[in-house]
C-alpha cells in the first residue's frame, strides 16, 4: 500500500510498515505545513477554521478577506477600533455610535457630510432645517411650506423665486360683490375678479397691493348691466378716457400697477363678449 495524503492540506501519510528510511522526513514536512498556518507574516496554506461556541478568535495583526464574510445573527463589537475602506455597504441598521463624528440619535444637532446620498425609501426631516440643497432635478412636494408659505393653504401668501416655470399655471378667480356703491378688490386673494354690477360703483377700493417694484395685474370679468364704475384718479386709460361698460355680454378689463398702486394702467381686452 502506497503513501496517502490528508484531504485538506495534502500532508503525506507514510504507509504503515513501509517508508522505513523516509517516514521521518515526510512527517517533518507535514509538521512544517501545519506550522506555516501560524506564521507571523500570515502566509500558509488555505484552511477552514470553525470557532466553537464560547470560544474566541483573537487577531493581533491584520485580518484580510478576499472572499465573502458572512455574519449571520452575529454581534460585532469594535470598541476603540478604526474600520476603514469598507467599500460598498448595501444594508445597515445603525442604532448607536457616530457618523462623521455625529452621535446617532443625539439630542443636539450635528453635521454629516456626504458627496452622494441615494434612497428609495422615506426620509423624514421632522423639525429639520435643510440648507444648501444644491440642484434638485425632480421633486414631488405634498405638504410643508415653500419660503414659509404652507403648500395647499387656503390663505395665500408670497413665494419668491428667481425663475418660476410651470407646465400649467392657474390663477385664483374670485367672485366679488359691491355694497353701498363700493367695490373692493383684495390683491392678496386673487388675480382674476368677476362680478355683475348691481348698482353704480362710485368707490373702487383695491387692498393689499404688492409694493413698488412688483408688477401686479388684476383681471376684471364684468357681466353686462346698466350700471357704471367710477374708476378713480389712480386708474389711467388710453386717451384719458374710461370705457363705457356694456349692457350685455362680458367685458374683460385689466388693471396693471408696478408702483404699489400709485398708478393703475387700464386696458380693455374685450367688450360685449358673448
Short mmCIF file of C-alpha atoms in Angstrom, two decimals:
data_model
loop_
_atom_site.label_atom_id
_atom_site.label_comp_id
_atom_site.label_asym_id
_atom_site.label_seq_id
_atom_site.Cartn_x
_atom_site.Cartn_y
_atom_site.Cartn_z
CA UNK A 1 0.00 0.00 0.00
CA UNK A 2 1.50 3.31 -1.06
CA UNK A 3 1.71 6.54 0.95
CA UNK A 4 -1.52 8.63 1.10
CA UNK A 5 -2.18 12.32 1.83
CA UNK A 6 -4.57 14.20 4.08
CA UNK A 7 -7.72 15.54 2.42
CA UNK A 8 -7.33 19.27 3.10
CA UNK A 9 -3.63 20.09 3.47
CA UNK A 10 -2.16 17.29 1.41
CA UNK A 11 0.19 16.19 4.19
CA UNK A 12 1.90 12.88 3.43
CA UNK A 13 0.71 9.92 5.49
CA UNK A 14 3.53 7.31 5.35
CA UNK A 15 2.48 3.80 4.51
CA UNK A 16 2.22 1.70 7.66
CA UNK A 17 5.12 -0.79 7.80
CA UNK A 18 6.91 0.96 4.95
CA UNK A 19 8.83 4.20 4.38
CA UNK A 20 11.47 2.81 6.74
CA UNK A 21 14.08 5.44 5.95
CA UNK A 22 11.75 8.27 4.79
CA UNK A 23 8.86 8.44 7.22
CA UNK A 24 10.67 10.97 9.43
CA UNK A 25 11.24 13.33 6.52
CA UNK A 26 7.63 13.02 5.44
CA UNK A 27 6.29 13.71 8.92
CA UNK A 28 8.62 16.69 9.34
CA UNK A 29 7.37 18.16 6.06
CA UNK A 30 3.80 17.72 7.28
CA UNK A 31 4.58 19.42 10.57
CA UNK A 32 6.19 22.32 8.70
CA UNK A 33 2.99 22.68 6.65
CA UNK A 34 0.92 22.82 9.82
CA UNK A 35 3.30 25.27 11.45
CA UNK A 36 3.16 27.57 8.42
CA UNK A 37 -0.52 28.20 9.14
CA UNK A 38 0.53 30.11 12.23
CA UNK A 39 3.44 32.06 10.74
CA UNK A 40 3.62 35.71 11.89
CA UNK A 41 3.70 37.01 8.31
CA UNK A 42 0.31 35.49 7.56
CA UNK A 43 1.40 33.05 4.87
CA UNK A 44 0.27 29.48 4.76
CA UNK A 45 -1.99 27.03 3.01
CA UNK A 46 -5.71 27.84 2.79
CA UNK A 47 -7.66 26.36 5.68
CA UNK A 48 -11.20 26.39 7.04
CA UNK A 49 -11.46 27.17 10.75
CA UNK A 50 -14.56 26.82 12.94
CA UNK A 51 -14.57 28.53 16.32
CA UNK A 52 -16.72 26.67 18.77
CA UNK A 53 -19.45 28.16 20.94
CA UNK A 54 -18.00 30.22 23.78
CA UNK A 55 -14.57 30.33 22.14
CA UNK A 56 -12.73 33.46 20.99
CA UNK A 57 -10.71 34.06 17.84
CA UNK A 58 -8.15 36.76 18.57
CA UNK A 59 -6.32 38.52 15.74
CA UNK A 60 -3.41 40.65 16.83
CA UNK A 61 -2.42 41.68 13.35
CA UNK A 62 -4.40 42.15 10.15
CA UNK A 63 -7.40 40.10 9.14
CA UNK A 64 -7.71 40.06 5.35
CA UNK A 65 -10.58 38.55 3.41
CA UNK A 66 -10.77 38.39 -0.36
CA UNK A 67 -13.96 36.36 -0.46
CA UNK A 68 -17.26 36.67 1.40
CA UNK A 69 -17.52 37.19 5.14
CA UNK A 70 -20.92 36.11 6.48
CA UNK A 71 -22.02 37.14 9.96
CA UNK A 72 -25.47 35.66 10.46
CA UNK A 73 -27.13 36.99 13.61
CA UNK A 74 -23.71 37.98 14.91
CA UNK A 75 -22.97 40.74 17.39
CA UNK A 76 -19.86 42.67 16.35
CA UNK A 77 -18.07 44.80 18.92
CA UNK A 78 -15.36 47.11 17.60
CA UNK A 79 -14.69 49.17 20.72
CA UNK A 80 -11.86 51.59 20.10
CA UNK A 81 -11.28 50.19 16.62
CA UNK A 82 -10.83 52.10 13.37
CA UNK A 83 -12.59 50.46 10.44
CA UNK A 84 -11.50 51.78 7.04
CA UNK A 85 -12.15 51.07 3.38
CA UNK A 86 -15.43 49.24 3.91
CA UNK A 87 -16.26 49.51 0.23
CA UNK A 88 -19.95 49.28 -0.59
CA UNK A 89 -22.30 48.53 2.29
CA UNK A 90 -25.71 47.65 0.85
CA UNK A 91 -27.75 47.23 4.03
CA UNK A 92 -27.06 48.58 7.51
CA UNK A 93 -29.05 49.26 10.68
CA UNK A 94 -27.18 51.66 12.97
CA UNK A 95 -28.72 52.04 16.42
CA UNK A 96 -25.92 53.93 18.07
CA UNK A 97 -22.40 55.26 17.74
CA UNK A 98 -21.46 58.16 15.47
CA UNK A 99 -21.40 59.11 11.79
CA UNK A 100 -18.66 61.58 10.79
CA UNK A 101 -18.29 62.38 14.49
CA UNK A 102 -22.03 62.99 14.97
CA UNK A 103 -23.73 60.87 17.63
CA UNK A 104 -26.57 58.79 16.20
CA UNK A 105 -29.80 59.71 17.98
CA UNK A 106 -28.21 62.63 19.82
CA UNK A 107 -30.48 65.41 21.14
CA UNK A 108 -28.17 68.12 19.78
CA UNK A 109 -27.85 68.54 16.02
CA UNK A 110 -24.58 67.86 14.26
CA UNK A 111 -23.36 67.95 10.67
CA UNK A 112 -22.95 64.90 8.45
CA UNK A 113 -21.26 65.49 5.09
CA UNK A 114 -21.95 63.16 2.14
CA UNK A 115 -20.96 63.51 -1.51
CA UNK A 116 -23.82 61.36 -2.78
CA UNK A 117 -26.82 60.17 -0.79
CA UNK A 118 -29.39 57.98 -2.53
CA UNK A 119 -32.53 56.50 -1.02
CA UNK A 120 -35.51 54.61 -2.41
CA UNK A 121 -37.49 54.74 0.81
CA UNK A 122 -38.85 57.53 3.01
CA UNK A 123 -36.60 60.18 4.57
CA UNK A 124 -38.19 62.19 7.39
CA UNK A 125 -36.83 65.60 8.37
CA UNK A 126 -39.31 66.46 11.14
CA UNK A 127 -38.32 69.82 12.62
CA UNK A 128 -35.18 69.94 10.49
CA UNK A 129 -33.74 72.86 8.54
CA UNK A 130 -32.21 71.86 5.21
CA UNK A 131 -29.80 74.36 3.70
CA UNK A 132 -27.60 74.45 0.60
CA UNK A 133 -29.63 71.72 -1.09
CA UNK A 134 -27.89 72.40 -4.40
CA UNK A 135 -29.72 71.43 -7.57
CA UNK A 136 -32.90 69.39 -7.15
CA UNK A 137 -33.89 67.99 -10.54
CA UNK A 138 -37.16 66.29 -9.58
CA UNK A 139 -39.38 66.93 -6.55
CA UNK A 140 -42.91 65.95 -5.56
CA UNK A 141 -43.87 68.07 -2.56
CA UNK A 142 -47.19 67.10 -1.00
CA UNK A 143 -47.05 69.21 2.13
CA UNK A 144 -44.98 71.54 4.27
CA UNK A 145 -44.02 75.05 3.20
CA UNK A 146 -42.15 76.88 0.44
CA UNK A 147 -40.45 80.11 1.54
CA UNK A 148 -42.64 79.99 4.66
CA UNK A 149 -45.84 79.53 2.65
CA UNK A 150 -47.91 76.46 3.51
CA UNK A 151 -48.36 74.22 0.47
CA UNK A 152 -52.04 73.86 -0.28
CA UNK A 153 -53.04 76.52 2.28
CA UNK A 154 -56.40 78.22 1.89
CA UNK A 155 -54.90 81.62 2.73
CA UNK A 156 -52.48 82.86 0.06
CA UNK A 157 -49.02 84.14 0.83
CA UNK A 158 -45.86 85.02 -1.08
CA UNK A 159 -43.31 82.62 -2.56
CA UNK A 160 -40.23 84.27 -4.04
CA UNK A 161 -38.35 82.62 -6.89
CA UNK A 162 -35.79 83.84 -9.40
CA UNK A 163 -37.34 81.75 -12.17
CA UNK A 164 -40.69 80.01 -11.82
CA UNK A 165 -41.65 77.67 -14.64
CA UNK A 166 -44.98 75.88 -14.73
CA UNK A 167 -46.38 73.39 -17.21
CA UNK A 168 -49.89 74.60 -16.38
CA UNK A 169 -50.18 77.81 -14.35
CA UNK A 170 -53.51 78.53 -12.64
CA UNK A 171 -54.54 81.85 -11.12
CA UNK A 172 -57.20 82.23 -8.46
CA UNK A 173 -60.55 83.60 -9.63
CA UNK A 174 -62.67 85.35 -7.01
CA UNK A 175 -66.30 86.40 -7.28
CA UNK A 176 -66.78 89.79 -5.60
CA UNK A 177 -69.87 91.85 -4.74
CA UNK A 178 -70.39 95.54 -4.20
CA UNK A 179 -72.05 97.21 -1.24
CA UNK A 180 -73.44 100.75 -0.93
CA UNK A 181 -71.65 101.81 -4.09
CA UNK A 182 -68.25 100.37 -3.09
CA UNK A 183 -66.40 97.57 -4.86
CA UNK A 184 -63.40 96.09 -3.00
CA UNK A 185 -60.66 94.04 -4.70
CA UNK A 186 -58.14 92.18 -2.50
CA UNK A 187 -54.87 91.65 -4.38
CA UNK A 188 -53.74 89.02 -1.84
CA UNK A 189 -56.80 86.88 -2.57
CA UNK A 190 -56.77 86.60 -6.36
CA UNK A 191 -55.65 87.94 -9.73
CA UNK A 192 -58.96 87.46 -11.51
CA UNK A 193 -62.19 89.00 -10.23
CA UNK A 194 -65.69 88.55 -11.62
CA UNK A 195 -68.82 90.45 -10.78
CA UNK A 196 -72.06 91.86 -12.14
CA UNK A 197 -72.68 95.48 -11.12
CA UNK A 198 -75.90 95.67 -9.13
CA UNK A 199 -75.62 99.41 -8.66
CA UNK A 200 -73.40 102.28 -9.77
CA UNK A 201 -69.95 101.75 -8.27
CA UNK A 202 -68.78 105.14 -7.04
CA UNK A 203 -65.78 103.90 -5.00
CA UNK A 204 -63.26 101.33 -6.22
CA UNK A 205 -61.08 100.11 -3.32
CA UNK A 206 -58.04 97.96 -4.03
CA UNK A 207 -56.35 96.44 -0.97
CA UNK A 208 -53.08 94.57 -0.31
CA UNK A 209 -51.38 95.87 -3.42
CA UNK A 210 -47.82 94.48 -3.86
CA UNK A 211 -45.12 97.00 -3.00
CA UNK A 212 -43.46 99.16 -5.64
CA UNK A 213 -41.06 97.17 -7.80
CA UNK A 214 -43.53 94.30 -8.06
CA UNK A 215 -45.88 94.05 -11.02
CA UNK A 216 -49.49 93.14 -10.31
CA UNK A 217 -52.36 92.80 -12.79
CA UNK A 218 -56.00 92.48 -11.79
CA UNK A 219 -58.20 90.92 -14.48
CA UNK A 220 -61.84 92.01 -14.19
CA UNK A 221 -64.59 89.90 -15.77
CA UNK A 222 -67.61 92.16 -15.72
CA UNK A 223 -71.02 90.85 -16.76
CA UNK A 224 -73.00 93.50 -18.60
CA UNK A 225 -75.53 95.70 -16.81
CA UNK A 226 -76.87 99.24 -16.93
CA UNK A 227 -74.58 100.43 -14.13
CA UNK A 228 -71.30 102.34 -14.37
CA UNK A 229 -67.98 102.30 -12.48
CA UNK A 230 -66.10 105.35 -11.23
CA UNK A 231 -62.53 104.14 -11.53
CA UNK A 232 -60.80 106.91 -9.57
CA UNK A 233 -57.85 109.11 -10.45
CA UNK A 234 -55.24 106.36 -9.95
CA UNK A 235 -56.53 104.41 -12.97
CA UNK A 236 -55.16 105.73 -16.28
CA UNK A 237 -56.78 104.97 -19.64
CA UNK A 238 -55.76 105.41 -23.25
CA UNK A 239 -56.52 108.96 -24.34
CA UNK A 240 -57.53 109.60 -20.71
CA UNK A 241 -60.94 108.12 -21.49
CA UNK A 242 -62.50 105.34 -19.39
CA UNK A 243 -64.55 102.77 -21.31
CA UNK A 244 -68.32 102.62 -21.19
CA UNK A 245 -69.38 99.25 -19.82
CA UNK A 246 -71.52 97.00 -21.99
CA UNK A 247 -75.12 96.40 -21.01
CA UNK A 248 -74.94 92.76 -22.13
CA UNK A 249 -72.28 90.11 -22.65
CA UNK A 250 -68.98 90.23 -20.79
CA UNK A 251 -66.34 92.97 -20.60
CA UNK A 252 -62.75 91.97 -19.73
CA UNK A 253 -60.60 94.75 -18.29
CA UNK A 254 -57.04 94.56 -16.91
CA UNK A 255 -55.62 96.94 -14.29
CA UNK A 256 -51.79 96.89 -14.10
CA UNK A 257 -49.59 98.53 -11.47
CA UNK A 258 -45.82 98.48 -10.93
CA UNK A 259 -45.55 101.21 -8.28
CA UNK A 260 -47.55 99.84 -5.40
CA UNK A 261 -50.88 101.15 -6.65
CA UNK A 262 -49.99 104.79 -7.07
CA UNK A 263 -50.93 104.29 -10.72
CA UNK A 264 -53.01 101.58 -12.38
CA UNK A 265 -52.96 101.29 -16.16
CA UNK A 266 -56.31 100.22 -17.54
CA UNK A 267 -56.64 98.03 -20.64
CA UNK A 268 -59.81 96.92 -22.35
CA UNK A 269 -59.23 93.35 -23.53
CA UNK A 270 -62.72 92.85 -24.93
CA UNK A 271 -66.27 94.10 -24.62
CA UNK A 272 -69.73 92.63 -25.06
CA UNK A 273 -68.19 89.17 -25.36
CA UNK A 274 -70.93 86.63 -25.84
#
